[in-house]
Amino acid sequence: MAQRRMFSKEITTSDLFVEMPSSSRLLYYDLGMEADDEGFIGNARMLSRAYGASSDDLKLLATKGFIIMFPNGVTVVKDWNLNNKIRKDRQKPTIYTEEKSLLTLDSKGSYLINNQMSAVCQPIDNQMSAQDRIGKESLGKESIGYNVEENFIFPDYLSEKTIESIKKGNPKNFNFRIPIAYLNQVTGKNFQFVEKSMNLIKARLKDGFVLDDFKKVIDIKFNEWSNTDMAKYIRPETLFGNKFDGYLNQMALPSKQGSQEYCDDLPF
């Protein structure tokens, strides 16, 4: 079996992927490293526990369509062939031939469930089955025919009030609204989900940042700037602009120290 694994940015930088909790994203990488040369894993539940992930992380990966789980526990990474290109002469065939026979490949090489599968594989723990979502979602795009409001997993650092404020808008834009909503939660302000702020968030996500990075930047700058003359700059256009990476990687300072030095390098 090959000892190296790869992951396509087409998958790992898609909106569908980055909106998941970090624990679910990490589990996807762990499963990718443990899969055989054709993307199959025989003990995904055990591995998820061994790597410190929860059963919800595994369910979320299945619900979002990043993995396909069979009733007997065998699991396959749906986009395995997009991630990995293994030479045929070096590829060790999977031992899960029966499960593989229930799958087909689309034009990109992603595993799809064939007609035989629909009668064999039922939704796991009442989650939406992979068959239900094939053709309804595409990676890197917002959901089509998918009720995000019912299935979206909100970060646990958001209060119920904050979550309700997010749900009042377009359900397809939850991941773009979360940083603004969390900023309101921390500061007590009422920044709106305006296009200018949303575009900044979309740009940072496209750069490869994730939602947890926005939380970290907000926490760092609020701790540093609140109760100082810099407090007026705790706003989306400053925090989520082209200095985002610098804010993310700076050392957090007690708020009393302020940051006049950093102020001189602000984008305004």
Short mmCIF file of C-alpha atoms in Angstrom, two decimals:
data_model
loop_
_atom_site.label_atom_id
_atom_site.label_comp_id
_atom_site.label_asym_id
_atom_site.label_seq_id
_atom_site.Cartn_x
_atom_site.Cartn_y
_atom_site.Cartn_z
CA MET A 1 0.00 0.00 0.00
CA ALA A 2 1.26 3.48 -0.84
CA GLN A 3 2.67 5.40 2.13
CA ARG A 4 1.84 8.90 0.91
CA ARG A 5 -1.56 10.58 0.75
CA MET A 6 -2.63 13.84 -0.89
CA PHE A 7 -5.62 16.16 -0.52
CA SER A 8 -7.03 18.34 -3.29
CA LYS A 9 -7.57 22.04 -2.57
CA GLU A 10 -10.69 21.74 -4.70
CA ILE A 11 -12.11 19.77 -1.78
CA THR A 12 -10.42 21.25 1.29
CA THR A 13 -10.97 24.93 0.38
CA SER A 14 -14.60 24.53 -0.68
CA ASP A 15 -17.31 26.36 1.27
CA LEU A 16 -18.90 23.02 2.14
CA PHE A 17 -15.65 21.82 3.74
CA VAL A 18 -14.49 24.95 5.56
CA GLU A 19 -17.88 25.58 7.16
CA MET A 20 -17.52 22.35 9.16
CA PRO A 21 -16.03 22.34 12.68
CA SER A 22 -12.26 21.89 12.83
CA SER A 23 -12.69 18.46 14.47
CA SER A 24 -14.68 17.21 11.46
CA ARG A 25 -12.13 18.60 9.00
CA LEU A 26 -9.29 16.97 10.94
CA LEU A 27 -11.11 13.64 10.95
CA TYR A 28 -11.38 13.84 7.15
CA TYR A 29 -7.59 14.14 6.94
CA ASP A 30 -7.15 11.27 9.44
CA LEU A 31 -9.45 8.99 7.45
CA GLY A 32 -7.63 9.94 4.27
CA MET A 33 -4.32 8.89 5.81
CA GLU A 34 -5.74 5.56 7.04
CA ALA A 35 -7.64 4.59 3.87
CA ASP A 36 -6.36 1.88 1.56
CA ASP A 37 -5.17 2.61 -1.99
CA GLU A 38 -8.75 2.88 -3.27
CA GLY A 39 -10.07 5.04 -0.43
CA PHE A 40 -11.78 2.39 1.73
CA ILE A 41 -11.63 2.16 5.54
CA GLY A 42 -12.97 -0.83 7.45
CA ASN A 43 -12.97 0.67 10.95
CA ALA A 44 -13.88 4.36 10.59
CA ARG A 45 -15.87 4.45 13.83
CA MET A 46 -12.98 3.02 15.83
CA LEU A 47 -10.51 5.38 14.16
CA SER A 48 -12.68 8.41 14.86
CA ARG A 49 -12.66 7.55 18.57
CA ALA A 50 -8.93 6.80 18.54
CA TYR A 51 -8.19 10.21 17.02
CA GLY A 52 -10.38 12.02 19.55
CA ALA A 53 -13.24 12.85 17.19
CA SER A 54 -16.89 12.43 18.13
CA SER A 55 -19.53 10.32 16.41
CA ASP A 56 -21.10 13.59 15.27
CA ASP A 57 -17.95 14.42 13.30
CA LEU A 58 -18.24 11.14 11.41
CA LYS A 59 -21.96 11.67 10.81
CA LEU A 60 -21.33 15.19 9.55
CA LEU A 61 -18.75 13.99 7.02
CA ALA A 62 -21.31 11.47 5.75
CA THR A 63 -24.14 14.00 5.71
CA LYS A 64 -22.05 16.52 3.78
CA GLY A 65 -21.04 13.83 1.31
CA PHE A 66 -17.30 13.69 2.01
CA ILE A 67 -17.53 10.00 2.89
CA ILE A 68 -19.98 7.19 2.07
CA MET A 69 -20.77 4.78 4.91
CA PHE A 70 -22.12 1.28 4.34
CA PRO A 71 -24.43 -0.45 6.86
CA ASN A 72 -21.63 -2.86 7.85
CA GLY A 73 -19.35 0.03 8.85
CA VAL A 74 -17.11 0.02 5.79
CA THR A 75 -16.48 3.61 4.69
CA VAL A 76 -15.07 5.14 1.51
CA VAL A 77 -13.70 8.64 0.94
CA LYS A 78 -16.02 9.93 -1.79
CA ASP A 79 -13.47 12.13 -3.58
CA TRP A 80 -10.53 9.78 -3.07
CA ASN A 81 -9.55 9.80 -6.73
CA LEU A 82 -9.56 13.62 -6.84
CA ASN A 83 -7.18 13.66 -3.89
CA ASN A 84 -4.88 10.82 -4.86
CA LYS A 85 -3.33 9.59 -8.09
CA ILE A 86 -1.63 6.26 -7.46
CA ARG A 87 0.08 4.41 -10.28
CA LYS A 88 -1.71 1.18 -11.13
CA ASP A 89 1.47 -0.85 -10.73
CA ARG A 90 1.85 0.49 -7.17
CA GLN A 91 -1.80 0.33 -6.17
CA LYS A 92 -2.90 -2.46 -3.86
CA PRO A 93 -6.55 -3.33 -4.64
CA THR A 94 -9.03 -2.90 -1.82
CA ILE A 95 -10.27 -5.95 0.06
CA TYR A 96 -13.75 -4.41 0.21
CA THR A 97 -14.73 -5.63 -3.24
CA GLU A 98 -18.42 -6.14 -2.43
CA GLU A 99 -18.82 -2.53 -1.31
CA LYS A 100 -16.82 -1.28 -4.29
CA SER A 101 -19.17 -3.15 -6.64
CA LEU A 102 -22.02 -0.98 -5.33
CA LEU A 103 -20.27 2.20 -6.46
CA THR A 104 -19.60 3.89 -9.77
CA LEU A 105 -17.32 6.79 -10.71
CA ASP A 106 -18.41 10.12 -12.15
CA SER A 107 -16.43 12.06 -14.77
CA LYS A 108 -14.09 13.50 -12.10
CA GLY A 109 -13.47 10.16 -10.44
CA SER A 110 -15.72 10.69 -7.40
CA TYR A 111 -17.50 7.65 -6.03
CA LEU A 112 -21.25 7.59 -6.63
CA ILE A 113 -23.87 5.17 -5.37
CA ASN A 114 -25.37 3.04 -8.14
CA ASN A 115 -28.95 1.81 -8.29
CA GLN A 116 -28.16 -1.42 -6.44
CA MET A 117 -26.94 0.59 -3.47
CA SER A 118 -30.21 2.38 -2.84
CA ALA A 119 -31.88 -0.84 -1.79
CA VAL A 120 -29.00 -1.90 0.45
CA CYS A 121 -27.71 1.23 2.17
CA GLN A 122 -30.10 3.11 4.44
CA PRO A 123 -29.45 6.48 6.14
CA ILE A 124 -27.22 6.06 9.18
CA ASP A 125 -28.64 7.36 12.49
CA ASN A 126 -31.35 9.26 10.64
CA GLN A 127 -28.79 11.35 8.79
CA MET A 128 -29.41 12.26 5.15
CA SER A 129 -28.13 9.36 3.05
CA ALA A 130 -25.44 9.91 0.48
CA GLN A 131 -27.93 8.83 -2.21
CA ASP A 132 -30.24 11.70 -1.22
CA ARG A 133 -27.59 14.29 -1.68
CA ILE A 134 -25.73 13.06 -4.80
CA GLY A 135 -26.42 15.60 -7.51
CA LYS A 136 -27.88 18.12 -5.04
CA GLU A 137 -24.63 19.54 -3.75
CA SER A 138 -21.37 20.39 -5.47
CA LEU A 139 -18.15 21.14 -3.65
CA GLY A 140 -17.11 24.78 -3.63
CA LYS A 141 -20.70 25.94 -4.21
CA GLU A 142 -23.58 26.71 -1.90
CA SER A 143 -26.18 23.99 -1.43
CA ILE A 144 -28.96 23.45 -3.93
CA GLY A 145 -32.00 21.54 -2.73
CA TYR A 146 -30.45 21.14 0.72
CA ASN A 147 -32.07 22.59 3.83
CA VAL A 148 -29.07 24.19 5.49
CA GLU A 149 -31.06 25.61 8.39
CA GLU A 150 -31.94 22.09 9.57
CA ASN A 151 -28.52 20.51 9.01
CA PHE A 152 -25.98 23.27 9.53
CA ILE A 153 -23.72 22.66 12.55
CA PHE A 154 -23.09 25.95 14.36
CA PRO A 155 -19.84 26.41 16.33
CA ASP A 156 -20.34 25.84 20.06
CA TYR A 157 -18.98 29.29 20.92
CA LEU A 158 -22.10 30.97 19.55
CA SER A 159 -24.92 31.81 21.95
CA GLU A 160 -28.52 30.89 21.15
CA LYS A 161 -29.31 34.56 20.61
CA THR A 162 -26.44 34.87 18.14
CA ILE A 163 -27.56 31.78 16.24
CA GLU A 164 -31.08 33.19 15.96
CA SER A 165 -29.69 36.42 14.49
CA ILE A 166 -27.85 34.37 11.83
CA LYS A 167 -30.93 32.33 10.92
CA LYS A 168 -32.96 35.44 10.12
CA GLY A 169 -31.17 35.79 6.80
CA ASN A 170 -30.55 33.61 3.76
CA PRO A 171 -29.88 30.08 5.07
CA LYS A 172 -27.28 29.51 2.35
CA ASN A 173 -25.03 32.18 3.84
CA PHE A 174 -24.70 30.93 7.42
CA ASN A 175 -20.93 30.40 7.17
CA PHE A 176 -20.40 33.95 5.87
CA ARG A 177 -22.57 35.43 8.65
CA ILE A 178 -20.93 33.66 11.58
CA PRO A 179 -17.86 35.97 11.94
CA ILE A 180 -20.04 39.10 11.95
CA ALA A 181 -22.51 37.55 14.38
CA TYR A 182 -19.70 36.47 16.71
CA LEU A 183 -18.20 39.97 16.54
CA ASN A 184 -21.58 41.34 17.67
CA GLN A 185 -21.71 38.76 20.46
CA VAL A 186 -18.29 39.79 21.77
CA THR A 187 -18.62 43.55 21.38
CA GLY A 188 -22.33 43.99 22.06
CA LYS A 189 -22.65 45.93 18.80
CA ASN A 190 -25.04 45.33 15.91
CA PHE A 191 -23.01 45.10 12.72
CA GLN A 192 -25.27 44.14 9.82
CA PHE A 193 -24.69 41.38 7.28
CA VAL A 194 -23.98 43.86 4.51
CA GLU A 195 -22.43 42.87 1.19
CA LYS A 196 -19.15 44.72 1.85
CA SER A 197 -18.47 42.76 5.05
CA MET A 198 -19.67 39.48 3.58
CA ASN A 199 -17.34 39.87 0.61
CA LEU A 200 -14.36 40.31 2.95
CA ILE A 201 -15.24 37.08 4.72
CA LYS A 202 -15.70 35.24 1.42
CA ALA A 203 -12.29 36.50 0.27
CA ARG A 204 -10.56 35.26 3.42
CA LEU A 205 -12.25 31.84 3.15
CA LYS A 206 -11.15 31.67 -0.48
CA ASP A 207 -7.60 32.42 0.72
CA GLY A 208 -7.76 29.23 2.77
CA PHE A 209 -8.67 30.57 6.21
CA VAL A 210 -11.42 28.86 8.23
CA LEU A 211 -14.17 30.07 10.56
CA ASP A 212 -12.11 29.35 13.68
CA ASP A 213 -9.51 31.81 12.38
CA PHE A 214 -12.10 34.61 12.40
CA LYS A 215 -12.94 33.84 16.03
CA LYS A 216 -9.26 33.97 16.96
CA VAL A 217 -8.73 37.33 15.24
CA ILE A 218 -11.81 38.81 16.93
CA ASP A 219 -10.71 37.54 20.34
CA ILE A 220 -7.15 38.84 19.90
CA LYS A 221 -8.10 42.31 18.70
CA PHE A 222 -10.95 42.74 21.18
CA ASN A 223 -8.62 41.84 24.04
CA GLU A 224 -5.98 44.21 22.69
CA TRP A 225 -8.09 47.17 21.60
CA SER A 226 -11.14 47.28 23.86
CA ASN A 227 -11.05 50.13 26.42
CA THR A 228 -8.41 51.93 24.32
CA ASP A 229 -8.53 54.54 21.59
CA MET A 230 -8.35 51.66 19.12
CA ALA A 231 -11.77 50.30 20.12
CA LYS A 232 -13.44 52.11 17.21
CA TYR A 233 -11.53 49.87 14.81
CA ILE A 234 -13.05 46.65 16.15
CA ARG A 235 -15.22 46.35 13.06
CA PRO A 236 -15.53 43.99 10.06
CA GLU A 237 -13.77 46.22 7.51
CA THR A 238 -10.67 46.41 9.73
CA LEU A 239 -10.53 42.90 11.18
CA PHE A 240 -11.42 40.95 8.05
CA GLY A 241 -9.41 42.98 5.52
CA ASN A 242 -6.01 42.30 3.97
CA LYS A 243 -4.25 42.47 7.37
CA PHE A 244 -6.18 39.42 8.55
CA ASP A 245 -3.19 37.06 8.41
CA GLY A 246 -1.08 39.48 10.43
CA TYR A 247 -3.74 39.78 13.12
CA LEU A 248 -4.17 36.00 13.22
CA ASN A 249 -0.46 35.36 13.76
CA GLN A 250 0.36 38.14 16.19
CA MET A 251 0.93 37.36 19.82
CA ALA A 252 -2.13 38.13 21.93
CA LEU A 253 -1.49 41.03 24.32
CA PRO A 254 -3.32 42.18 27.45
CA SER A 255 -5.78 44.91 26.51
CA LYS A 256 -4.07 47.51 28.73
CA GLN A 257 -0.94 47.46 26.56
CA GLY A 258 -2.83 48.64 23.48
CA SER A 259 -1.14 48.49 20.11
CA GLN A 260 -0.21 51.89 18.78
CA GLU A 261 2.63 50.23 16.87
CA TYR A 262 0.18 47.96 15.08
CA CYS A 263 -2.14 50.89 14.56
CA ASP A 264 0.39 52.50 12.24
CA ASP A 265 0.04 49.52 9.90
CA LEU A 266 -3.76 49.42 9.71
CA PRO A 267 -5.54 49.40 6.32
CA PHE A 268 -7.23 52.79 6.54
#
